[in-house]
Short mmCIF file of N, CA, C and O in Angstrom, two decimals:
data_model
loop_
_atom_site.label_atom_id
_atom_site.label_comp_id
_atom_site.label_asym_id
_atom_site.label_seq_id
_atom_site.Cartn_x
_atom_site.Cartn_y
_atom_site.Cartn_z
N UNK A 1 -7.52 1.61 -12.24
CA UNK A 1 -7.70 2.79 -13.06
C UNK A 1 -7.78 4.02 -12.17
O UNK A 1 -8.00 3.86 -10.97
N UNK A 2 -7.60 5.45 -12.76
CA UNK A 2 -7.11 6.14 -11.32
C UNK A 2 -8.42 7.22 -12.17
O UNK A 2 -8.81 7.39 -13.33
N UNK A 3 -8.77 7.79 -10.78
CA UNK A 3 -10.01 8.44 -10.64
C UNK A 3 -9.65 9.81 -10.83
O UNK A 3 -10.02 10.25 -11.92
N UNK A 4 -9.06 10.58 -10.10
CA UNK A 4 -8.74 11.85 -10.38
C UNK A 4 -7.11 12.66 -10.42
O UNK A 4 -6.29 12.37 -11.30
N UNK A 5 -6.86 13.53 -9.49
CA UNK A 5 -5.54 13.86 -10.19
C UNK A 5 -5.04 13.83 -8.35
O UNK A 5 -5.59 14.45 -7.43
N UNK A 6 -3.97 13.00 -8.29
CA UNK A 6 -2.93 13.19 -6.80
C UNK A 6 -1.92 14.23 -6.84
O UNK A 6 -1.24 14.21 -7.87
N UNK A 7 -1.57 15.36 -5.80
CA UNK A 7 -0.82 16.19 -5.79
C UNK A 7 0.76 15.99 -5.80
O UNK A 7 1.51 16.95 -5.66
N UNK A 8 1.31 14.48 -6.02
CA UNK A 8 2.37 14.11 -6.08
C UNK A 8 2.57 13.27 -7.28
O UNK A 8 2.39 12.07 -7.45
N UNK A 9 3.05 14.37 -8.20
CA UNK A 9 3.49 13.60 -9.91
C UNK A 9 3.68 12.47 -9.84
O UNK A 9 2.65 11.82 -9.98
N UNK A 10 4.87 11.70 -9.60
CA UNK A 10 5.44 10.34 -10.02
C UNK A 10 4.35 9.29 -9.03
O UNK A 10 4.53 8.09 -9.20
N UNK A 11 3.26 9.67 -8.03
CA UNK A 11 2.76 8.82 -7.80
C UNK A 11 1.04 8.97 -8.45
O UNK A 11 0.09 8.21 -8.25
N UNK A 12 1.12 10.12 -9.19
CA UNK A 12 -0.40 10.07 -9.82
C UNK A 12 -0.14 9.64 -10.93
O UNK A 12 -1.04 9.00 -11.47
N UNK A 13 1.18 9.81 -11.71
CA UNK A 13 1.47 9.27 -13.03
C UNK A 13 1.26 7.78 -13.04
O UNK A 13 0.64 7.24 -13.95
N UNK A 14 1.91 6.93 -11.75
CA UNK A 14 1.96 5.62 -11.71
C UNK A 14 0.48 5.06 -11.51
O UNK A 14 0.11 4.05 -12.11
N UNK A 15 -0.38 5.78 -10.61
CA UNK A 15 -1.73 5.10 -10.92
C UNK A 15 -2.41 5.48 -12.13
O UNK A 15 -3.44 4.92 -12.52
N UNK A 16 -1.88 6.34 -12.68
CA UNK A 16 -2.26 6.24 -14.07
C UNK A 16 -2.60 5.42 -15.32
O UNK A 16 -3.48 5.30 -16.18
N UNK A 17 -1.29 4.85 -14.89
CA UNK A 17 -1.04 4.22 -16.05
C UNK A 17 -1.07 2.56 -15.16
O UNK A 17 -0.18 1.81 -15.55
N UNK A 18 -1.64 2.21 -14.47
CA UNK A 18 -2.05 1.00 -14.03
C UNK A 18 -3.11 0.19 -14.78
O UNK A 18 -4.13 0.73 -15.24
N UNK A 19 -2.90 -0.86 -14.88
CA UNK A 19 -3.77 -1.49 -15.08
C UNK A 19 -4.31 -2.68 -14.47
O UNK A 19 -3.62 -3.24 -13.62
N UNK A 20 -5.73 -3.26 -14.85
CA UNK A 20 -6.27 -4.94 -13.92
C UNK A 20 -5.70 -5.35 -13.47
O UNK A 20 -4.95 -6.12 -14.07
N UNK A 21 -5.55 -5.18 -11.91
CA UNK A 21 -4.46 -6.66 -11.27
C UNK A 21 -3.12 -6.19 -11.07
O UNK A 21 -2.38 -6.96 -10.47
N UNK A 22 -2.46 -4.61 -11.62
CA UNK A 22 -1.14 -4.75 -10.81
C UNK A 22 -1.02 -3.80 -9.60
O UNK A 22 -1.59 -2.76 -9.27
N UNK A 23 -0.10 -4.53 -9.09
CA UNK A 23 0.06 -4.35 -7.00
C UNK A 23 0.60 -3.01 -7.04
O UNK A 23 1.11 -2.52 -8.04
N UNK A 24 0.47 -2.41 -5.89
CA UNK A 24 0.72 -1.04 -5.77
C UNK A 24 1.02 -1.29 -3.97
O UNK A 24 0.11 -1.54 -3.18
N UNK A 25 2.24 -1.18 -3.65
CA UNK A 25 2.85 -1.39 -2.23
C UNK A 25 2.98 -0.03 -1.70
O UNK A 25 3.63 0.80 -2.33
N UNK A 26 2.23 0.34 -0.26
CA UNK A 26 1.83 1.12 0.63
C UNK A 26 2.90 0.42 1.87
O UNK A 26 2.56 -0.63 2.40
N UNK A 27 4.08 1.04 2.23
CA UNK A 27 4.99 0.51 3.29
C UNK A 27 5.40 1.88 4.18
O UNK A 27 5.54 3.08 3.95
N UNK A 28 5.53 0.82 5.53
CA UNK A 28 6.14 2.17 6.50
C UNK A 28 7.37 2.05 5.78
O UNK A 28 7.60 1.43 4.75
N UNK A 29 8.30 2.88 6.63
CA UNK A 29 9.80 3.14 6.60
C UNK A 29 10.72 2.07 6.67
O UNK A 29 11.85 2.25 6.22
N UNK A 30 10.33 0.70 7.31
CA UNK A 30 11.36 0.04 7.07
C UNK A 30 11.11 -1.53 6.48
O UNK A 30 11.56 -2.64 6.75
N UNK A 31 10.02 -0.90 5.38
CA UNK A 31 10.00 -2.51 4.48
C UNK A 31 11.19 -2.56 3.48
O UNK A 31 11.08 -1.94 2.42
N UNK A 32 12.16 -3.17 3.71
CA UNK A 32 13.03 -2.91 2.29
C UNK A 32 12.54 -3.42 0.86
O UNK A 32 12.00 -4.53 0.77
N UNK A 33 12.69 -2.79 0.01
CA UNK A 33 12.53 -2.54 -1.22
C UNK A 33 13.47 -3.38 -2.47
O UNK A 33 14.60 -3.01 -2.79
N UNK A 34 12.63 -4.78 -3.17
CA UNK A 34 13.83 -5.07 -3.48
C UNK A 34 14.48 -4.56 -5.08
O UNK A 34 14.31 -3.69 -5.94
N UNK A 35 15.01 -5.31 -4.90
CA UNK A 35 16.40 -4.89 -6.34
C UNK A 35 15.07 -4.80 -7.58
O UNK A 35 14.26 -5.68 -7.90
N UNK A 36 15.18 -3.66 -7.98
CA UNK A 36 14.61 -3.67 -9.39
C UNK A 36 13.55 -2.87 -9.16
O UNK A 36 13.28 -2.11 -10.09
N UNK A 37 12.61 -2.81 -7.80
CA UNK A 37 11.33 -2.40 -8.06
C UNK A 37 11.45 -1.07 -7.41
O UNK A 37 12.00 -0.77 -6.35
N UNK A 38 10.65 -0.15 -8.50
CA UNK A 38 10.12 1.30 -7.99
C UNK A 38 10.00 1.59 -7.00
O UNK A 38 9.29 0.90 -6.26
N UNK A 39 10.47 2.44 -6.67
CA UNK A 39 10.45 3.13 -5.02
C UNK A 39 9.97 4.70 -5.27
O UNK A 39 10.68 5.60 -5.71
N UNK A 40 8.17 4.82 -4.74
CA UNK A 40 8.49 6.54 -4.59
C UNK A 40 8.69 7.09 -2.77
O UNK A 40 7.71 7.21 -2.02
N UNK A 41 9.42 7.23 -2.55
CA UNK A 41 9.77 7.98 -1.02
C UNK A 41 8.79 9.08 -1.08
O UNK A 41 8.89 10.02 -1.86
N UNK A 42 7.46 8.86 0.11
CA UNK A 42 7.47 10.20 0.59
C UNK A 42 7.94 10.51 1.36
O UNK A 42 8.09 11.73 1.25
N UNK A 43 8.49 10.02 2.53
CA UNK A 43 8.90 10.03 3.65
C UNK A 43 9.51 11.51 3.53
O UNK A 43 10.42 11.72 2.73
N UNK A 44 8.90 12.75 4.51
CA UNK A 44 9.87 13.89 4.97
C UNK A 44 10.20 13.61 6.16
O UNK A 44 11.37 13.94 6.37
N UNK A 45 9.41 12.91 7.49
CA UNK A 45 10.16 12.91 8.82
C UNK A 45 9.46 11.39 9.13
O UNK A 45 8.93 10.55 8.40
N UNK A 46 9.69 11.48 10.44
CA UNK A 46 8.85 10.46 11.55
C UNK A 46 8.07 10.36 11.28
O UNK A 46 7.66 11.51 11.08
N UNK A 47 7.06 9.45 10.98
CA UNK A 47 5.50 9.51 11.05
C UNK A 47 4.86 10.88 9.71
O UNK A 47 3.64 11.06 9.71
N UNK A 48 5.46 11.48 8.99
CA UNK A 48 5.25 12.31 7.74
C UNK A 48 5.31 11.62 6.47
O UNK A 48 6.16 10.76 6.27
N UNK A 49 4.79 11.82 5.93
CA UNK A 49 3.49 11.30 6.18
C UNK A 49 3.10 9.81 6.36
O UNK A 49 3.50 8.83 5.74
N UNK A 50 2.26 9.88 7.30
CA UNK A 50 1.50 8.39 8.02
C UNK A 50 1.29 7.75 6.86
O UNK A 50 1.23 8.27 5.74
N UNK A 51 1.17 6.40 7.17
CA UNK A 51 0.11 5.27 6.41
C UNK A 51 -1.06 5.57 5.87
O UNK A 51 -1.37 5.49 4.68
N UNK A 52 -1.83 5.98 6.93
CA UNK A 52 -3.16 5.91 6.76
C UNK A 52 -3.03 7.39 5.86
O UNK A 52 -3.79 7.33 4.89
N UNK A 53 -2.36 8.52 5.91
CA UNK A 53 -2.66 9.62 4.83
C UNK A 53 -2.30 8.90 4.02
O UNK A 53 -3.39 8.63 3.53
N UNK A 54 -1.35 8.14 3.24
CA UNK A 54 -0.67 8.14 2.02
C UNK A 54 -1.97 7.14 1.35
O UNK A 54 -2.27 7.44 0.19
N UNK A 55 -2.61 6.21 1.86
CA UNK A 55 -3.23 5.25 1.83
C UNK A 55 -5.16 5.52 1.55
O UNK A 55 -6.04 4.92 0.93
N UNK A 56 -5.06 6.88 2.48
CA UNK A 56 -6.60 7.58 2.19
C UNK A 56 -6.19 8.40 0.75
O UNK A 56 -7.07 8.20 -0.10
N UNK A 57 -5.41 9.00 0.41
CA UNK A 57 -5.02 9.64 -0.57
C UNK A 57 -5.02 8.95 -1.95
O UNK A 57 -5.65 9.41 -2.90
N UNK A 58 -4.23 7.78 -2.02
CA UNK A 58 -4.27 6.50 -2.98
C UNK A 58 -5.99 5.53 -2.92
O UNK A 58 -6.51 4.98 -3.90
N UNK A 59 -6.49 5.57 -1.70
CA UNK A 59 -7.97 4.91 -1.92
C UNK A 59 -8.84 6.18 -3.16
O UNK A 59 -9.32 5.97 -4.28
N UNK A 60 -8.77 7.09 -2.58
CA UNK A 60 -9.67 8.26 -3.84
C UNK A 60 -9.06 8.28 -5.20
O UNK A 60 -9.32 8.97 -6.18
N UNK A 61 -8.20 7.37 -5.02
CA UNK A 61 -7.27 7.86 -6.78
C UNK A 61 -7.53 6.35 -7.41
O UNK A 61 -7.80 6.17 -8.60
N UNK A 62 -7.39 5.25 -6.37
CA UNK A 62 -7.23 4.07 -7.72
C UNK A 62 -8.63 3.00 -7.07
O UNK A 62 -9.03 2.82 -5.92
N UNK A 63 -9.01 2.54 -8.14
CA UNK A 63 -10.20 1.04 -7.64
C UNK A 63 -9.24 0.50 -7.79
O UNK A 63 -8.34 0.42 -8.62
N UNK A 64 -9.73 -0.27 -6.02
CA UNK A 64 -8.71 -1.23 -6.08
C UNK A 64 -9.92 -2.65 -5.67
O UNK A 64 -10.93 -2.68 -4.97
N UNK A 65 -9.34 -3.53 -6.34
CA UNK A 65 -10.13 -5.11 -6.36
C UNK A 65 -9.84 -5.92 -5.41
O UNK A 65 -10.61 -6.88 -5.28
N UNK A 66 -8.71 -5.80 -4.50
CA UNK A 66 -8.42 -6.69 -3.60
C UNK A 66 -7.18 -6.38 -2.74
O UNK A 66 -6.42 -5.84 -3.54
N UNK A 67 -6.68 -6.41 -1.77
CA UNK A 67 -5.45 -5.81 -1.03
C UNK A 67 -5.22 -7.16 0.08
O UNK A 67 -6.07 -7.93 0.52
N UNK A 68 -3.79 -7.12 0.35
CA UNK A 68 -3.13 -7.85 1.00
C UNK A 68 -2.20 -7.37 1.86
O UNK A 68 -1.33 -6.55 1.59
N UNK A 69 -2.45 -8.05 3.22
CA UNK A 69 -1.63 -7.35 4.19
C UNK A 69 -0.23 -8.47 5.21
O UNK A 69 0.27 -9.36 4.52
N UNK A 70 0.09 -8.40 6.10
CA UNK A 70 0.77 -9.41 7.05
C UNK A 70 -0.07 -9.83 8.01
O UNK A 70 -0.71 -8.99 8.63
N UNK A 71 -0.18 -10.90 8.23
CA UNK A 71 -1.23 -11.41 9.69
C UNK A 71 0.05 -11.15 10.70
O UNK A 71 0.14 -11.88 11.69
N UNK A 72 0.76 -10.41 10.53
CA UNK A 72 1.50 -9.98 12.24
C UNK A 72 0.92 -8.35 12.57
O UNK A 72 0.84 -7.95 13.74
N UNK A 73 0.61 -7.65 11.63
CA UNK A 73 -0.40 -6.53 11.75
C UNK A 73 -1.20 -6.42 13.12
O UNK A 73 -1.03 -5.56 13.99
N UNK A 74 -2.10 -7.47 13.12
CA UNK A 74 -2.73 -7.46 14.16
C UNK A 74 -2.47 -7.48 15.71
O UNK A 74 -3.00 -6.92 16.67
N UNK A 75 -1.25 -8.52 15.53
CA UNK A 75 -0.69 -7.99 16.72
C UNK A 75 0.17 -6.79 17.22
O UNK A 75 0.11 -6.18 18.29
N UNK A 76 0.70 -6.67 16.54
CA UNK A 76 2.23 -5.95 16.59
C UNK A 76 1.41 -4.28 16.34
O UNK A 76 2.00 -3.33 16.86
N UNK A 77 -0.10 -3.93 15.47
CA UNK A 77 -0.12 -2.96 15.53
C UNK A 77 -1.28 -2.66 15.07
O UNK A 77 -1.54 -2.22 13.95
N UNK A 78 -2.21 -2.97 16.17
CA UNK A 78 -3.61 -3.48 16.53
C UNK A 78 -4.39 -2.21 15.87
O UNK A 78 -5.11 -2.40 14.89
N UNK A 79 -4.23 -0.70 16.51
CA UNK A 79 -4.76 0.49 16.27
C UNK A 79 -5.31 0.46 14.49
O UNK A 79 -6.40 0.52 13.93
N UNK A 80 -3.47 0.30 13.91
CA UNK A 80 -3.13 0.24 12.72
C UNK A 80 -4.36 -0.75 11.41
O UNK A 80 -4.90 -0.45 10.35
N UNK A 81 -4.30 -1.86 12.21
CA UNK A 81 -5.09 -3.17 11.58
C UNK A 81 -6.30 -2.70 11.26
O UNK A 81 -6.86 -2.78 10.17
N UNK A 82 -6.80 -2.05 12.59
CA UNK A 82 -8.15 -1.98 12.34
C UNK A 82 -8.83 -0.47 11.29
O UNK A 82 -9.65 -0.32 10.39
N UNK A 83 -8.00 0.29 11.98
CA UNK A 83 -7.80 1.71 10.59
C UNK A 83 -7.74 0.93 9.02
O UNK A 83 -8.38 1.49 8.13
N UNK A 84 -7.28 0.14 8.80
CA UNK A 84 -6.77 -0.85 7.73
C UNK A 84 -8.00 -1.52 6.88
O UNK A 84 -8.26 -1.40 5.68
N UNK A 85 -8.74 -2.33 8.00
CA UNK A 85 -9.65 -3.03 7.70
C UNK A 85 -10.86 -1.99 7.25
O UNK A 85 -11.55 -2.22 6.26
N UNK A 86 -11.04 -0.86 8.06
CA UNK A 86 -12.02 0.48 8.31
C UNK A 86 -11.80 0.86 6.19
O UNK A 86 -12.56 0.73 5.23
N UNK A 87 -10.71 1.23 6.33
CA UNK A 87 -10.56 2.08 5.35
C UNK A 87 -10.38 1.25 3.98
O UNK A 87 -10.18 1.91 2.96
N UNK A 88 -10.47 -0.67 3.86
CA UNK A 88 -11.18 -1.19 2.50
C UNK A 88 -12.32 -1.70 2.98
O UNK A 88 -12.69 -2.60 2.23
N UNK A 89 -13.24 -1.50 4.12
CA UNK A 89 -14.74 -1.90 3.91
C UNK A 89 -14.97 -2.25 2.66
O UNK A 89 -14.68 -1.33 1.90
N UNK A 90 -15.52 -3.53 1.94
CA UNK A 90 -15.91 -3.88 1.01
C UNK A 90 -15.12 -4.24 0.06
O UNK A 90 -15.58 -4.74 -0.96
N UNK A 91 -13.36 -3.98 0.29
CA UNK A 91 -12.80 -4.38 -0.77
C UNK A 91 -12.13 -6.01 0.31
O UNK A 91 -11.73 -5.96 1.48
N UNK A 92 -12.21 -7.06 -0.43
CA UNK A 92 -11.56 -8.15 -0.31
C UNK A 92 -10.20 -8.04 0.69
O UNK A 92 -9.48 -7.16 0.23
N UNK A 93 -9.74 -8.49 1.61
CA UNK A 93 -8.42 -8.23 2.49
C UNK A 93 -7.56 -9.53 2.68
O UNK A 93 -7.99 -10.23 3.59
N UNK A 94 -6.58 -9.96 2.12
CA UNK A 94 -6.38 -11.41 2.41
C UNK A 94 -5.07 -10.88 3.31
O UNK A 94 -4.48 -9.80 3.25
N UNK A 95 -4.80 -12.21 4.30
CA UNK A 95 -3.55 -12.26 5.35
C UNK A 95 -2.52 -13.28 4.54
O UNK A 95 -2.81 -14.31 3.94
N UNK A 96 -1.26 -12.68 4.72
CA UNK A 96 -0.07 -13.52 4.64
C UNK A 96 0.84 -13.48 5.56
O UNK A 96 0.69 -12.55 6.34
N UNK A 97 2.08 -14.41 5.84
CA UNK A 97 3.18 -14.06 6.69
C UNK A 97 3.62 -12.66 5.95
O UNK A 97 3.20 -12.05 4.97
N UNK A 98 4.86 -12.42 7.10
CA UNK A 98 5.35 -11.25 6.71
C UNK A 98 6.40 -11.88 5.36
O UNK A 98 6.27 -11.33 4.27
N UNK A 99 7.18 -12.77 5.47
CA UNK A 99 8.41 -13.44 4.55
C UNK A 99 7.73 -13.81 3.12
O UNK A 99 8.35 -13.75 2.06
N UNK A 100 6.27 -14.23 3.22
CA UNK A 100 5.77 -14.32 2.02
C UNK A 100 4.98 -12.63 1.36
O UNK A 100 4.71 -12.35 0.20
N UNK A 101 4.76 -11.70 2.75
CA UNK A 101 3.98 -10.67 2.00
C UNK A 101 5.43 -9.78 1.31
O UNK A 101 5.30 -9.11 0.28
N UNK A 102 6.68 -9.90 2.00
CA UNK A 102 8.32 -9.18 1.13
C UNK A 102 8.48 -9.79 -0.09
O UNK A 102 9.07 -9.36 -1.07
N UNK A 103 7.63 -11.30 0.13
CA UNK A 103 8.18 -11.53 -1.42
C UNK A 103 7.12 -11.35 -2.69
O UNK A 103 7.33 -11.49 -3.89
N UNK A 104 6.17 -11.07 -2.15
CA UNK A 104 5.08 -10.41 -2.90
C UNK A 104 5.07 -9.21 -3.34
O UNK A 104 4.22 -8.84 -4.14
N UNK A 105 5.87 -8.53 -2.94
CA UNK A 105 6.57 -7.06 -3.52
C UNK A 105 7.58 -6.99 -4.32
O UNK A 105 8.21 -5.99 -4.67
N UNK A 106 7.72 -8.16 -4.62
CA UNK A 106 8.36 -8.06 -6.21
C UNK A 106 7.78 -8.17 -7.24
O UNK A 106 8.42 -8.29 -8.28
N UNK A 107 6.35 -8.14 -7.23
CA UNK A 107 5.39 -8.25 -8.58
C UNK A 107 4.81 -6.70 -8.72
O UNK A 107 4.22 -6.21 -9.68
N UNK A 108 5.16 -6.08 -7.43
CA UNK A 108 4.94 -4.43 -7.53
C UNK A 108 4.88 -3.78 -8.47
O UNK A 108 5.41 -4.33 -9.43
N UNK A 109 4.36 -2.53 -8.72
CA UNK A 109 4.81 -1.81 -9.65
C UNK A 109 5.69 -1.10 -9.44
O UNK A 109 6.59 -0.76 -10.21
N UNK A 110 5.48 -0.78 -8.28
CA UNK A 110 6.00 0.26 -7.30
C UNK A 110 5.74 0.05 -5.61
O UNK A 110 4.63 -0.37 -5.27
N UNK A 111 6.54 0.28 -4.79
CA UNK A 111 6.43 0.70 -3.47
C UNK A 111 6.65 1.89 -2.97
O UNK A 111 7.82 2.28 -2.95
N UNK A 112 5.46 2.87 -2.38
CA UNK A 112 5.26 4.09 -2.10
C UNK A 112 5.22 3.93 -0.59
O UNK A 112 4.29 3.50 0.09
N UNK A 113 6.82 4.51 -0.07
CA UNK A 113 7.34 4.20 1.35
C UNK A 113 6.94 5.81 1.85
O UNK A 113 7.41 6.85 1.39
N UNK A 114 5.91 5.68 2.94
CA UNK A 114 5.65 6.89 4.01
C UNK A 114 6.74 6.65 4.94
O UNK A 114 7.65 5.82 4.98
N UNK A 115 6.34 7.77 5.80
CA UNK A 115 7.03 8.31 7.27
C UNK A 115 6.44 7.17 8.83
O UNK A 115 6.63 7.44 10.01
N UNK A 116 5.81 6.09 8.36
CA UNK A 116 5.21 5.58 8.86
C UNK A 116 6.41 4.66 9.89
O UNK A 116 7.24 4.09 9.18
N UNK A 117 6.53 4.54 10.77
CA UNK A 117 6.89 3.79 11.68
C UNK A 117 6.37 2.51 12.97
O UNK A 117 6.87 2.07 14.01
N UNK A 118 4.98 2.23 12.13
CA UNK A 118 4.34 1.32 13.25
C UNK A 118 4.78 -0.03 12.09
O UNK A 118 4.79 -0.09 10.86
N UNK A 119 5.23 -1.31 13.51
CA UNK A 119 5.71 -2.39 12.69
C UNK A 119 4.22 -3.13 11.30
O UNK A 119 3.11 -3.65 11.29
N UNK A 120 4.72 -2.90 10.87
CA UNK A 120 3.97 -4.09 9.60
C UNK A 120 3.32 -3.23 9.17
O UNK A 120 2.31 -3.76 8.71
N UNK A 121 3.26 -1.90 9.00
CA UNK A 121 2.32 -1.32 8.29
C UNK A 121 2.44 -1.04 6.82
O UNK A 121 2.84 -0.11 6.12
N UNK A 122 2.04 -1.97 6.69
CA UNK A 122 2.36 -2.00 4.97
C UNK A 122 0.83 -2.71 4.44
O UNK A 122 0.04 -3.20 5.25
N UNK A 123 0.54 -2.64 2.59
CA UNK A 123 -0.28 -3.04 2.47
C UNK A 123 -0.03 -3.06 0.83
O UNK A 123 0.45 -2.11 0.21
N UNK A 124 -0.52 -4.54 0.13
CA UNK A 124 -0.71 -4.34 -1.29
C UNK A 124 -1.84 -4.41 -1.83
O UNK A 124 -2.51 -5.43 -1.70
N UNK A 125 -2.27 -3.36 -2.54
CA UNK A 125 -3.37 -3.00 -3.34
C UNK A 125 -3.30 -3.67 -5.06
O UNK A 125 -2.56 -3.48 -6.02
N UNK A 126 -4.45 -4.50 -4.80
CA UNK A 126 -4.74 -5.05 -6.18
C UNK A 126 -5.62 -3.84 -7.10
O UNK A 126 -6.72 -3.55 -6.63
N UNK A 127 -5.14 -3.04 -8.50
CA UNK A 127 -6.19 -2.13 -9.05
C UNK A 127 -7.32 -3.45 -9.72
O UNK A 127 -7.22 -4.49 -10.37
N UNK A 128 -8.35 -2.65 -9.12
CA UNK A 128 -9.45 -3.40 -10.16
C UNK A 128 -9.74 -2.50 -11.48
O UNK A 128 -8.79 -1.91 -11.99
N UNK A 129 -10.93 -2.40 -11.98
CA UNK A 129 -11.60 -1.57 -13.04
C UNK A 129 -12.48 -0.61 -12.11
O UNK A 129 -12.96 -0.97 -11.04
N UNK A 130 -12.63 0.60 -12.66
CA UNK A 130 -13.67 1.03 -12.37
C UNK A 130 -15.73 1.13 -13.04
O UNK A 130 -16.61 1.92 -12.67
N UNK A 131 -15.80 0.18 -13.91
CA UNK A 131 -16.78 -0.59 -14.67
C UNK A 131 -17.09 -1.43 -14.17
O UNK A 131 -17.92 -2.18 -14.68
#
């Protein structure tokens, strides 16, 4: 359920209208996106906007109940992981491969692709309730 108002229409509309339990995909630049599912691009450059903005921006807007990431995160982009872990304190974090977390983005609602360029930085957000 979304808390207040995001300065980017088609992605405050979409937490809007969310409901219990559906995924909301936070990807750098080169998770591909598959056939069928919503894509909002912020991407203006390199690194514009980061992960972690698009991701602090979407934490103040939706309760989220649970999020899922890649267990290659940690290696591949250690800084990243732990910003990650920092920023759902208290919300649930489960690990998957990367081949099973691409195919878990087809239950998306949407995937909201930043400027982000560190490998695996991606993340799916379960909305909970806010009650």
């Amino acid at each position: 359920m979304k808390k207040t108002a995001l300065l980017h229409g088609e992605l405050s509309h979409l937490i809007a209208t969310m409901g219990h339990g559906d995924a909301l995909v936070i990807a750098d630049a080169g998770l591909p996106v598959p056939a069928g599912t919503r894509c909002i691009d912020l991407a203006v450059a390199r690194g514009v906007p980061s992960f972690e903005q698009v991701l602090d921006a979407v934490l103040a807007e939706l309760q989220v109940e649970h999020a899922v990431h890649a267990s290659e995160l940690q290696a591949r982009s250690p800084a990243l992981a732990t910003a990650l872990r920092a920023r759902l304190d208290g919300i649930p974090l489960s690990q998957v491969d990367h081949p099973t977390f691409k195919e878990l983005t087809r239950s998306a609602r949407a995937i909201v692709r930043t400027g982000e360029f560190s490998p695996y930085a991606n993340v799916i957000l379960h909305a909970g309730v806010v009650f």
